[in-house]
Amino acid sequence: QVQLVESGGGSVQAGGSLRLSCAVSGNTYVTNCMGWFRQAPGKEREKVASIYTWLGTTYYADSVKGRFTISHDNAKNTLYLQMNSLKPEDTAIYYCAADRASRDICPTLVSYTDWGQGTQVTVSS
């Protein structure tokens, strides 16, 4: 079993930056595919980015390309999401997720096995 704990959320003005962290503990060898999702009020959950940690290969949703960067620190067992040039439409609860999916499946995977509790990001105009 894997435990995921997000942190780093908060309130920021449009154009600002935040960095989310997701601390991973437990059975970390099954976390080779990790992702960030978000869900805004009244909207469906959206996949933001993912990373295949064994190779560092990444995927980004079109809505965040060029603004967000996903990364993983193996030594610290921590997943990050650097968010720059934030927009009001980025306001949502952000969740990290982990799975043992293959490198071919990871970019399109949405049904992850393990999830964090979420952290709120609010961007004001």
PDB file of C-alpha atoms in Angstrom, residues 43-121:
ATOM      1  CA  LYS A  43     -16.365  19.946 -13.183  1.00  0.00           C
ATOM      2  CA  GLU A  44     -14.987  16.508 -13.844  1.00  0.00           C
ATOM      3  CA  ARG A  45     -11.585  15.482 -12.589  1.00  0.00           C
ATOM      4  CA  GLU A  46      -8.895  16.385 -15.118  1.00  0.00           C
ATOM      5  CA  LYS A  47      -5.469  14.850 -15.590  1.00  0.00           C
ATOM      6  CA  VAL A  48      -2.867  17.606 -15.506  1.00  0.00           C
ATOM      7  CA  ALA A  49       0.432  15.804 -15.875  1.00  0.00           C
ATOM      8  CA  SER A  50       2.143  12.483 -15.324  1.00  0.00           C
ATOM      9  CA  ILE A  51       5.650  11.108 -15.129  1.00  0.00           C
ATOM     10  CA  TYR A  52       7.088   7.639 -15.593  1.00  0.00           C
ATOM     11  CA  THR A  53       9.587   7.868 -12.780  1.00  0.00           C
ATOM     12  CA  TRP A  54      11.958   5.127 -13.976  1.00  0.00           C
ATOM     13  CA  LEU A  55      12.699   7.078 -17.179  1.00  0.00           C
ATOM     14  CA  GLY A  56      11.547  10.600 -16.364  1.00  0.00           C
ATOM     15  CA  THR A  57       9.238  10.721 -19.350  1.00  0.00           C
ATOM     16  CA  THR A  58       6.375  13.159 -18.922  1.00  0.00           C
ATOM     17  CA  TYR A  59       2.904  13.957 -20.182  1.00  0.00           C
ATOM     18  CA  TYR A  60       1.031  17.261 -19.937  1.00  0.00           C
ATOM     19  CA  ALA A  61      -2.504  18.304 -20.667  1.00  0.00           C
ATOM     20  CA  ASP A  62      -2.709  20.948 -23.383  1.00  0.00           C
ATOM     21  CA  SER A  63      -4.166  23.403 -20.884  1.00  0.00           C
ATOM     22  CA  VAL A  64      -0.948  23.459 -18.816  1.00  0.00           C
ATOM     23  CA  LYS A  65       1.794  22.841 -21.381  1.00  0.00           C
ATOM     24  CA  GLY A  66       4.570  25.377 -21.105  1.00  0.00           C
ATOM     25  CA  ARG A  67       3.363  26.550 -17.678  1.00  0.00           C
ATOM     26  CA  PHE A  68       3.508  23.466 -15.422  1.00  0.00           C
ATOM     27  CA  THR A  69       6.410  21.099 -14.819  1.00  0.00           C
ATOM     28  CA  ILE A  70       6.141  17.699 -13.171  1.00  0.00           C
ATOM     29  CA  SER A  71       9.189  16.135 -11.556  1.00  0.00           C
ATOM     30  CA  HIS A  72      10.110  13.373  -9.165  1.00  0.00           C
ATOM     31  CA  ASP A  73      12.911  13.142  -6.622  1.00  0.00           C
ATOM     32  CA  ASN A  74      13.732   9.461  -6.134  1.00  0.00           C
ATOM     33  CA  ALA A  75      15.942  10.091  -3.108  1.00  0.00           C
ATOM     34  CA  LYS A  76      13.184  11.979  -1.308  1.00  0.00           C
ATOM     35  CA  ASN A  77      10.299   9.866  -2.678  1.00  0.00           C
ATOM     36  CA  THR A  78       8.528  13.083  -3.529  1.00  0.00           C
ATOM     37  CA  LEU A  79       6.545  14.182  -6.562  1.00  0.00           C
ATOM     38  CA  TYR A  80       6.396  17.859  -7.509  1.00  0.00           C
ATOM     39  CA  LEU A  81       4.293  20.095  -9.702  1.00  0.00           C
ATOM     40  CA  GLN A  82       5.779  23.498 -10.446  1.00  0.00           C
ATOM     41  CA  MET A  83       3.003  25.799 -11.612  1.00  0.00           C
ATOM     42  CA  ASN A  84       3.904  29.084 -13.279  1.00  0.00           C
ATOM     43  CA  SER A  85       1.840  31.775 -15.002  1.00  0.00           C
ATOM     44  CA  LEU A  86      -1.197  30.642 -13.069  1.00  0.00           C
ATOM     45  CA  LYS A  87      -4.638  31.555 -14.356  1.00  0.00           C
ATOM     46  CA  PRO A  88      -7.986  31.758 -12.552  1.00  0.00           C
ATOM     47  CA  GLU A  89      -9.089  28.679 -14.489  1.00  0.00           C
ATOM     48  CA  ASP A  90      -6.339  26.713 -12.725  1.00  0.00           C
ATOM     49  CA  THR A  91      -8.335  27.026  -9.489  1.00  0.00           C
ATOM     50  CA  ALA A  92      -9.130  23.520  -8.249  1.00  0.00           C
ATOM     51  CA  ILE A  93      -8.279  20.855  -5.741  1.00  0.00           C
ATOM     52  CA  TYR A  94      -5.104  19.160  -6.919  1.00  0.00           C
ATOM     53  CA  TYR A  95      -4.508  15.474  -6.256  1.00  0.00           C
ATOM     54  CA  CYS A  96      -1.447  13.329  -6.740  1.00  0.00           C
ATOM     55  CA  ALA A  97      -1.812   9.711  -7.748  1.00  0.00           C
ATOM     56  CA  ALA A  98       0.384   6.656  -8.134  1.00  0.00           C
ATOM     57  CA  ASP A  99       0.224   3.409 -10.097  1.00  0.00           C
ATOM     58  CA  ARG A 100       2.509   0.658 -11.336  1.00  0.00           C
ATOM     59  CA  ALA A 101       1.502   1.128 -14.980  1.00  0.00           C
ATOM     60  CA  SER A 102       4.023   0.548 -17.735  1.00  0.00           C
ATOM     61  CA  ARG A 103       5.790   3.356 -19.564  1.00  0.00           C
ATOM     62  CA  ASP A 104       3.473   2.866 -22.559  1.00  0.00           C
ATOM     63  CA  ILE A 105       0.313   3.111 -20.470  1.00  0.00           C
ATOM     64  CA  CYS A 106       1.425   5.855 -18.087  1.00  0.00           C
ATOM     65  CA  PRO A 107       0.816   8.877 -20.375  1.00  0.00           C
ATOM     66  CA  THR A 108      -2.849   8.003 -20.909  1.00  0.00           C
ATOM     67  CA  LEU A 109      -3.616   6.396 -17.541  1.00  0.00           C
ATOM     68  CA  VAL A 110      -6.448   8.027 -15.579  1.00  0.00           C
ATOM     69  CA  SER A 111      -7.517   5.198 -13.230  1.00  0.00           C
ATOM     70  CA  TYR A 112      -4.669   5.255 -10.757  1.00  0.00           C
ATOM     71  CA  THR A 113      -4.493   2.857  -7.833  1.00  0.00           C
ATOM     72  CA  ASP A 114      -3.521   5.230  -5.036  1.00  0.00           C
ATOM     73  CA  TRP A 115      -4.582   8.824  -4.393  1.00  0.00           C
ATOM     74  CA  GLY A 116      -3.734  11.621  -2.027  1.00  0.00           C
ATOM     75  CA  GLN A 117      -6.266  13.689  -0.121  1.00  0.00           C
ATOM     76  CA  GLY A 118      -5.839  16.794  -2.270  1.00  0.00           C
ATOM     77  CA  THR A 119      -4.648  20.353  -1.797  1.00  0.00           C
ATOM     78  CA  GLN A 120      -6.553  23.510  -2.737  1.00  0.00           C
ATOM     79  CA  VAL A 121      -5.155  25.941  -5.284  1.00  0.00           C
TER      80      VAL A 121
END
